[in-house]
Amino acid sequence: MQLTQPELWRISKRMVLAILVVAAGGCKGSIKGTVMGTNGEPGVPVTGHPVYLVPATPETAAALRAVCPPIDPAAVPAQRPAVPVTLIETLAMQQAPSGEDGSYAFTNVPPGRYLVAVELADGYRWLPVQVDRRTAVANVRPLGSKDGCEIAQLL
């Protein structure tokens, strides 16, 4: 059986499309890091806490702003309101526990902008992270992270 030119063209187009689909599926990355409850060295690992992976989208920003009061530069509040855990759980696309050494990992994460959120002593702390095909490192410490209302203003 001999294939005609149009039949060969259809087969090669399907093969190229199949290769692209397989290759696109392999473009995911991962996020790993540690959660430390102090800024000092050595840090104190936060163990057994849920770590949330939240997409950094306009919808996330709107949901966070809804629980945050408008920022008045003239007034510095003693403490901003905490973002409820139920909202964080609703926004999260993945959740992982922090290990004995404070480590956590999210795998098969599509490329894009994300937020890592975890509860520390003063409430939930957030860290922005960009994911591509490699592994992004996002270490959460009180000083290097932001509260929910600060993140809402940055998104």
PDB file of C-alpha atoms in Angstrom:
ATOM      1  CA  MET A   1       0.000   0.000   0.000  1.00  0.00           C
ATOM      2  CA  GLN A   2       1.404   3.350  -1.016  1.00  0.00           C
ATOM      3  CA  LEU A   3       0.347   6.598   0.649  1.00  0.00           C
ATOM      4  CA  THR A   4      -0.406   9.689  -1.383  1.00  0.00           C
ATOM      5  CA  GLN A   5       1.110  13.104  -0.691  1.00  0.00           C
ATOM      6  CA  PRO A   6      -2.022  14.468   1.126  1.00  0.00           C
ATOM      7  CA  GLU A   7      -2.220  11.344   3.311  1.00  0.00           C
ATOM      8  CA  LEU A   8       1.463  11.655   4.267  1.00  0.00           C
ATOM      9  CA  TRP A   9       0.906  15.334   5.073  1.00  0.00           C
ATOM     10  CA  ARG A  10      -2.021  14.511   7.417  1.00  0.00           C
ATOM     11  CA  ILE A  11       0.015  11.829   9.196  1.00  0.00           C
ATOM     12  CA  SER A  12       3.042  14.106   9.669  1.00  0.00           C
ATOM     13  CA  LYS A  13       0.818  16.932  10.987  1.00  0.00           C
ATOM     14  CA  ARG A  14      -0.688  14.530  13.542  1.00  0.00           C
ATOM     15  CA  MET A  15       2.769  13.365  14.607  1.00  0.00           C
ATOM     16  CA  VAL A  16       3.993  16.941  15.059  1.00  0.00           C
ATOM     17  CA  LEU A  17       0.871  17.800  17.060  1.00  0.00           C
ATOM     18  CA  ALA A  18       1.309  14.707  19.257  1.00  0.00           C
ATOM     19  CA  ILE A  19       4.960  15.608  19.909  1.00  0.00           C
ATOM     20  CA  LEU A  20       3.988  19.177  20.854  1.00  0.00           C
ATOM     21  CA  VAL A  21       1.301  17.961  23.254  1.00  0.00           C
ATOM     22  CA  VAL A  22       3.733  15.568  24.953  1.00  0.00           C
ATOM     23  CA  ALA A  23       6.427  18.255  25.129  1.00  0.00           C
ATOM     24  CA  ALA A  24       4.017  20.832  26.574  1.00  0.00           C
ATOM     25  CA  GLY A  25       3.019  18.400  29.316  1.00  0.00           C
ATOM     26  CA  GLY A  26       6.662  18.158  30.334  1.00  0.00           C
ATOM     27  CA  CYS A  27       7.080  21.932  30.796  1.00  0.00           C
ATOM     28  CA  LYS A  28       5.991  21.909  34.420  1.00  0.00           C
ATOM     29  CA  GLY A  29       8.267  22.927  37.246  1.00  0.00           C
ATOM     30  CA  SER A  30       8.322  22.577  40.993  1.00  0.00           C
ATOM     31  CA  ILE A  31       8.657  24.689  44.110  1.00  0.00           C
ATOM     32  CA  LYS A  32      10.615  23.652  47.156  1.00  0.00           C
ATOM     33  CA  GLY A  33      11.777  25.451  50.225  1.00  0.00           C
ATOM     34  CA  THR A  34      11.881  25.595  53.973  1.00  0.00           C
ATOM     35  CA  VAL A  35       9.706  27.336  56.510  1.00  0.00           C
ATOM     36  CA  MET A  36      11.566  28.997  59.350  1.00  0.00           C
ATOM     37  CA  GLY A  37       9.858  30.610  62.311  1.00  0.00           C
ATOM     38  CA  THR A  38      12.765  32.964  63.033  1.00  0.00           C
ATOM     39  CA  ASN A  39      15.119  35.127  60.993  1.00  0.00           C
ATOM     40  CA  GLY A  40      18.218  34.192  63.007  1.00  0.00           C
ATOM     41  CA  GLU A  41      20.876  31.680  62.101  1.00  0.00           C
ATOM     42  CA  PRO A  42      20.352  28.885  62.610  1.00  0.00           C
ATOM     43  CA  GLY A  43      16.678  29.255  61.863  1.00  0.00           C
ATOM     44  CA  VAL A  44      14.021  27.410  63.787  1.00  0.00           C
ATOM     45  CA  PRO A  45      12.109  25.120  61.397  1.00  0.00           C
ATOM     46  CA  VAL A  46       8.326  25.214  61.418  1.00  0.00           C
ATOM     47  CA  THR A  47       7.287  21.564  61.348  1.00  0.00           C
ATOM     48  CA  GLY A  48       3.964  19.931  60.603  1.00  0.00           C
ATOM     49  CA  HIS A  49       2.281  23.091  59.319  1.00  0.00           C
ATOM     50  CA  PRO A  50       0.287  23.173  56.093  1.00  0.00           C
ATOM     51  CA  VAL A  51       1.955  25.130  53.302  1.00  0.00           C
ATOM     52  CA  TYR A  52      -0.385  26.434  50.605  1.00  0.00           C
ATOM     53  CA  LEU A  53       0.332  27.107  46.936  1.00  0.00           C
ATOM     54  CA  VAL A  54      -1.923  29.890  45.627  1.00  0.00           C
ATOM     55  CA  PRO A  55      -1.989  31.194  42.036  1.00  0.00           C
ATOM     56  CA  ALA A  56      -1.054  34.898  41.860  1.00  0.00           C
ATOM     57  CA  THR A  57      -4.084  35.961  39.842  1.00  0.00           C
ATOM     58  CA  PRO A  58      -6.369  39.006  39.825  1.00  0.00           C
ATOM     59  CA  GLU A  59      -9.019  36.815  41.483  1.00  0.00           C
ATOM     60  CA  THR A  60      -6.643  36.034  44.347  1.00  0.00           C
ATOM     61  CA  ALA A  61      -5.770  39.724  44.712  1.00  0.00           C
ATOM     62  CA  ALA A  62      -9.466  40.669  44.813  1.00  0.00           C
ATOM     63  CA  ALA A  63     -10.228  38.004  47.438  1.00  0.00           C
ATOM     64  CA  LEU A  64      -7.349  39.186  49.643  1.00  0.00           C
ATOM     65  CA  ARG A  65      -8.282  42.865  49.231  1.00  0.00           C
ATOM     66  CA  ALA A  66     -11.839  42.045  50.289  1.00  0.00           C
ATOM     67  CA  VAL A  67     -10.612  41.128  53.784  1.00  0.00           C
ATOM     68  CA  CYS A  68      -8.020  43.924  54.015  1.00  0.00           C
ATOM     69  CA  PRO A  69      -8.870  47.497  54.960  1.00  0.00           C
ATOM     70  CA  PRO A  70      -7.717  50.277  52.614  1.00  0.00           C
ATOM     71  CA  ILE A  71      -4.183  51.359  53.438  1.00  0.00           C
ATOM     72  CA  ASP A  72      -4.003  54.855  54.872  1.00  0.00           C
ATOM     73  CA  PRO A  73      -0.403  56.115  54.636  1.00  0.00           C
ATOM     74  CA  ALA A  74      -1.038  58.581  57.494  1.00  0.00           C
ATOM     75  CA  ALA A  75      -2.156  55.853  59.897  1.00  0.00           C
ATOM     76  CA  VAL A  76       0.017  52.883  60.705  1.00  0.00           C
ATOM     77  CA  PRO A  77      -2.120  50.128  62.196  1.00  0.00           C
ATOM     78  CA  ALA A  78      -0.573  48.049  64.963  1.00  0.00           C
ATOM     79  CA  GLN A  79      -1.530  44.854  63.177  1.00  0.00           C
ATOM     80  CA  ARG A  80      -3.386  44.192  59.963  1.00  0.00           C
ATOM     81  CA  PRO A  81      -6.272  41.750  59.948  1.00  0.00           C
ATOM     82  CA  ALA A  82      -5.423  38.110  59.410  1.00  0.00           C
ATOM     83  CA  VAL A  83      -6.536  36.417  56.214  1.00  0.00           C
ATOM     84  CA  PRO A  84      -8.880  33.590  57.283  1.00  0.00           C
ATOM     85  CA  VAL A  85      -7.542  30.079  56.755  1.00  0.00           C
ATOM     86  CA  THR A  86     -10.821  29.144  55.043  1.00  0.00           C
ATOM     87  CA  LEU A  87     -10.096  31.747  52.345  1.00  0.00           C
ATOM     88  CA  ILE A  88      -6.525  30.485  51.922  1.00  0.00           C
ATOM     89  CA  GLU A  89      -7.780  26.908  51.590  1.00  0.00           C
ATOM     90  CA  THR A  90     -10.317  28.046  48.973  1.00  0.00           C
ATOM     91  CA  LEU A  91      -7.680  29.913  46.948  1.00  0.00           C
ATOM     92  CA  ALA A  92      -5.009  27.193  47.204  1.00  0.00           C
ATOM     93  CA  MET A  93      -4.386  24.818  44.321  1.00  0.00           C
ATOM     94  CA  GLN A  94      -2.088  22.555  46.356  1.00  0.00           C
ATOM     95  CA  GLN A  95      -1.242  21.963  49.997  1.00  0.00           C
ATOM     96  CA  ALA A  96       1.788  20.221  51.507  1.00  0.00           C
ATOM     97  CA  PRO A  97       2.918  19.787  55.120  1.00  0.00           C
ATOM     98  CA  SER A  98       6.245  21.134  56.306  1.00  0.00           C
ATOM     99  CA  GLY A  99       8.621  18.347  57.309  1.00  0.00           C
ATOM    100  CA  GLU A 100      10.767  17.851  60.395  1.00  0.00           C
ATOM    101  CA  ASP A 101      13.381  20.214  58.954  1.00  0.00           C
ATOM    102  CA  GLY A 102      10.761  22.748  57.817  1.00  0.00           C
ATOM    103  CA  SER A 103      10.989  21.595  54.196  1.00  0.00           C
ATOM    104  CA  TYR A 104       8.093  21.394  51.751  1.00  0.00           C
ATOM    105  CA  ALA A 105       7.705  20.710  48.027  1.00  0.00           C
ATOM    106  CA  PHE A 106       5.122  21.199  45.293  1.00  0.00           C
ATOM    107  CA  THR A 107       5.620  19.224  42.075  1.00  0.00           C
ATOM    108  CA  ASN A 108       4.094  19.365  38.582  1.00  0.00           C
ATOM    109  CA  VAL A 109       3.394  23.076  38.850  1.00  0.00           C
ATOM    110  CA  PRO A 110       2.530  24.764  35.528  1.00  0.00           C
ATOM    111  CA  PRO A 111       4.693  27.796  34.655  1.00  0.00           C
ATOM    112  CA  GLY A 112       3.400  31.042  36.131  1.00  0.00           C
ATOM    113  CA  ARG A 113       3.292  33.285  39.173  1.00  0.00           C
ATOM    114  CA  TYR A 114       2.347  31.826  42.540  1.00  0.00           C
ATOM    115  CA  LEU A 115       2.236  32.616  46.230  1.00  0.00           C
ATOM    116  CA  VAL A 116       3.417  30.296  48.976  1.00  0.00           C
ATOM    117  CA  ALA A 117       1.488  30.846  52.222  1.00  0.00           C
ATOM    118  CA  VAL A 118       2.159  29.362  55.657  1.00  0.00           C
ATOM    119  CA  GLU A 119       1.139  30.270  59.186  1.00  0.00           C
ATOM    120  CA  LEU A 120       3.926  31.660  61.343  1.00  0.00           C
ATOM    121  CA  ALA A 121       3.723  33.155  64.846  1.00  0.00           C
ATOM    122  CA  ASP A 122       2.217  36.472  63.691  1.00  0.00           C
ATOM    123  CA  GLY A 123      -0.311  35.005  61.231  1.00  0.00           C
ATOM    124  CA  TYR A 124      -0.025  33.786  57.657  1.00  0.00           C
ATOM    125  CA  ARG A 125       3.031  34.876  55.736  1.00  0.00           C
ATOM    126  CA  TRP A 126       3.188  34.986  51.940  1.00  0.00           C
ATOM    127  CA  LEU A 127       6.059  34.700  49.508  1.00  0.00           C
ATOM    128  CA  PRO A 128       5.752  35.334  45.749  1.00  0.00           C
ATOM    129  CA  VAL A 129       7.499  32.863  43.431  1.00  0.00           C
ATOM    130  CA  GLN A 130       7.830  32.485  39.653  1.00  0.00           C
ATOM    131  CA  VAL A 131       7.753  28.942  38.250  1.00  0.00           C
ATOM    132  CA  ASP A 132       9.194  27.786  34.955  1.00  0.00           C
ATOM    133  CA  ARG A 133      10.454  24.346  33.906  1.00  0.00           C
ATOM    134  CA  ARG A 134      13.003  24.209  36.707  1.00  0.00           C
ATOM    135  CA  THR A 135      12.683  24.069  40.468  1.00  0.00           C
ATOM    136  CA  ALA A 136      12.055  27.384  42.180  1.00  0.00           C
ATOM    137  CA  VAL A 137      13.274  27.815  45.749  1.00  0.00           C
ATOM    138  CA  ALA A 138      10.970  29.708  48.111  1.00  0.00           C
ATOM    139  CA  ASN A 139      12.212  29.862  51.694  1.00  0.00           C
ATOM    140  CA  VAL A 140       9.643  31.446  54.006  1.00  0.00           C
ATOM    141  CA  ARG A 141      10.921  33.479  56.975  1.00  0.00           C
ATOM    142  CA  PRO A 142       9.106  36.240  58.844  1.00  0.00           C
ATOM    143  CA  LEU A 143      11.323  39.078  57.615  1.00  0.00           C
ATOM    144  CA  GLY A 144      11.527  37.926  53.994  1.00  0.00           C
ATOM    145  CA  SER A 145       7.797  37.352  53.540  1.00  0.00           C
ATOM    146  CA  LYS A 146       4.712  39.549  53.545  1.00  0.00           C
ATOM    147  CA  ASP A 147       1.340  39.469  55.227  1.00  0.00           C
ATOM    148  CA  GLY A 148      -1.829  38.899  53.197  1.00  0.00           C
ATOM    149  CA  CYS A 149      -2.691  42.588  52.933  1.00  0.00           C
ATOM    150  CA  GLU A 150       0.813  43.509  51.711  1.00  0.00           C
ATOM    151  CA  ILE A 151       0.609  40.776  49.058  1.00  0.00           C
ATOM    152  CA  ALA A 152      -2.856  41.959  48.002  1.00  0.00           C
ATOM    153  CA  GLN A 153      -1.413  45.397  47.231  1.00  0.00           C
ATOM    154  CA  LEU A 154       1.439  43.897  45.174  1.00  0.00           C
ATOM    155  CA  LEU A 155      -0.709  41.681  42.925  1.00  0.00           C
TER     156      LEU A 155
END
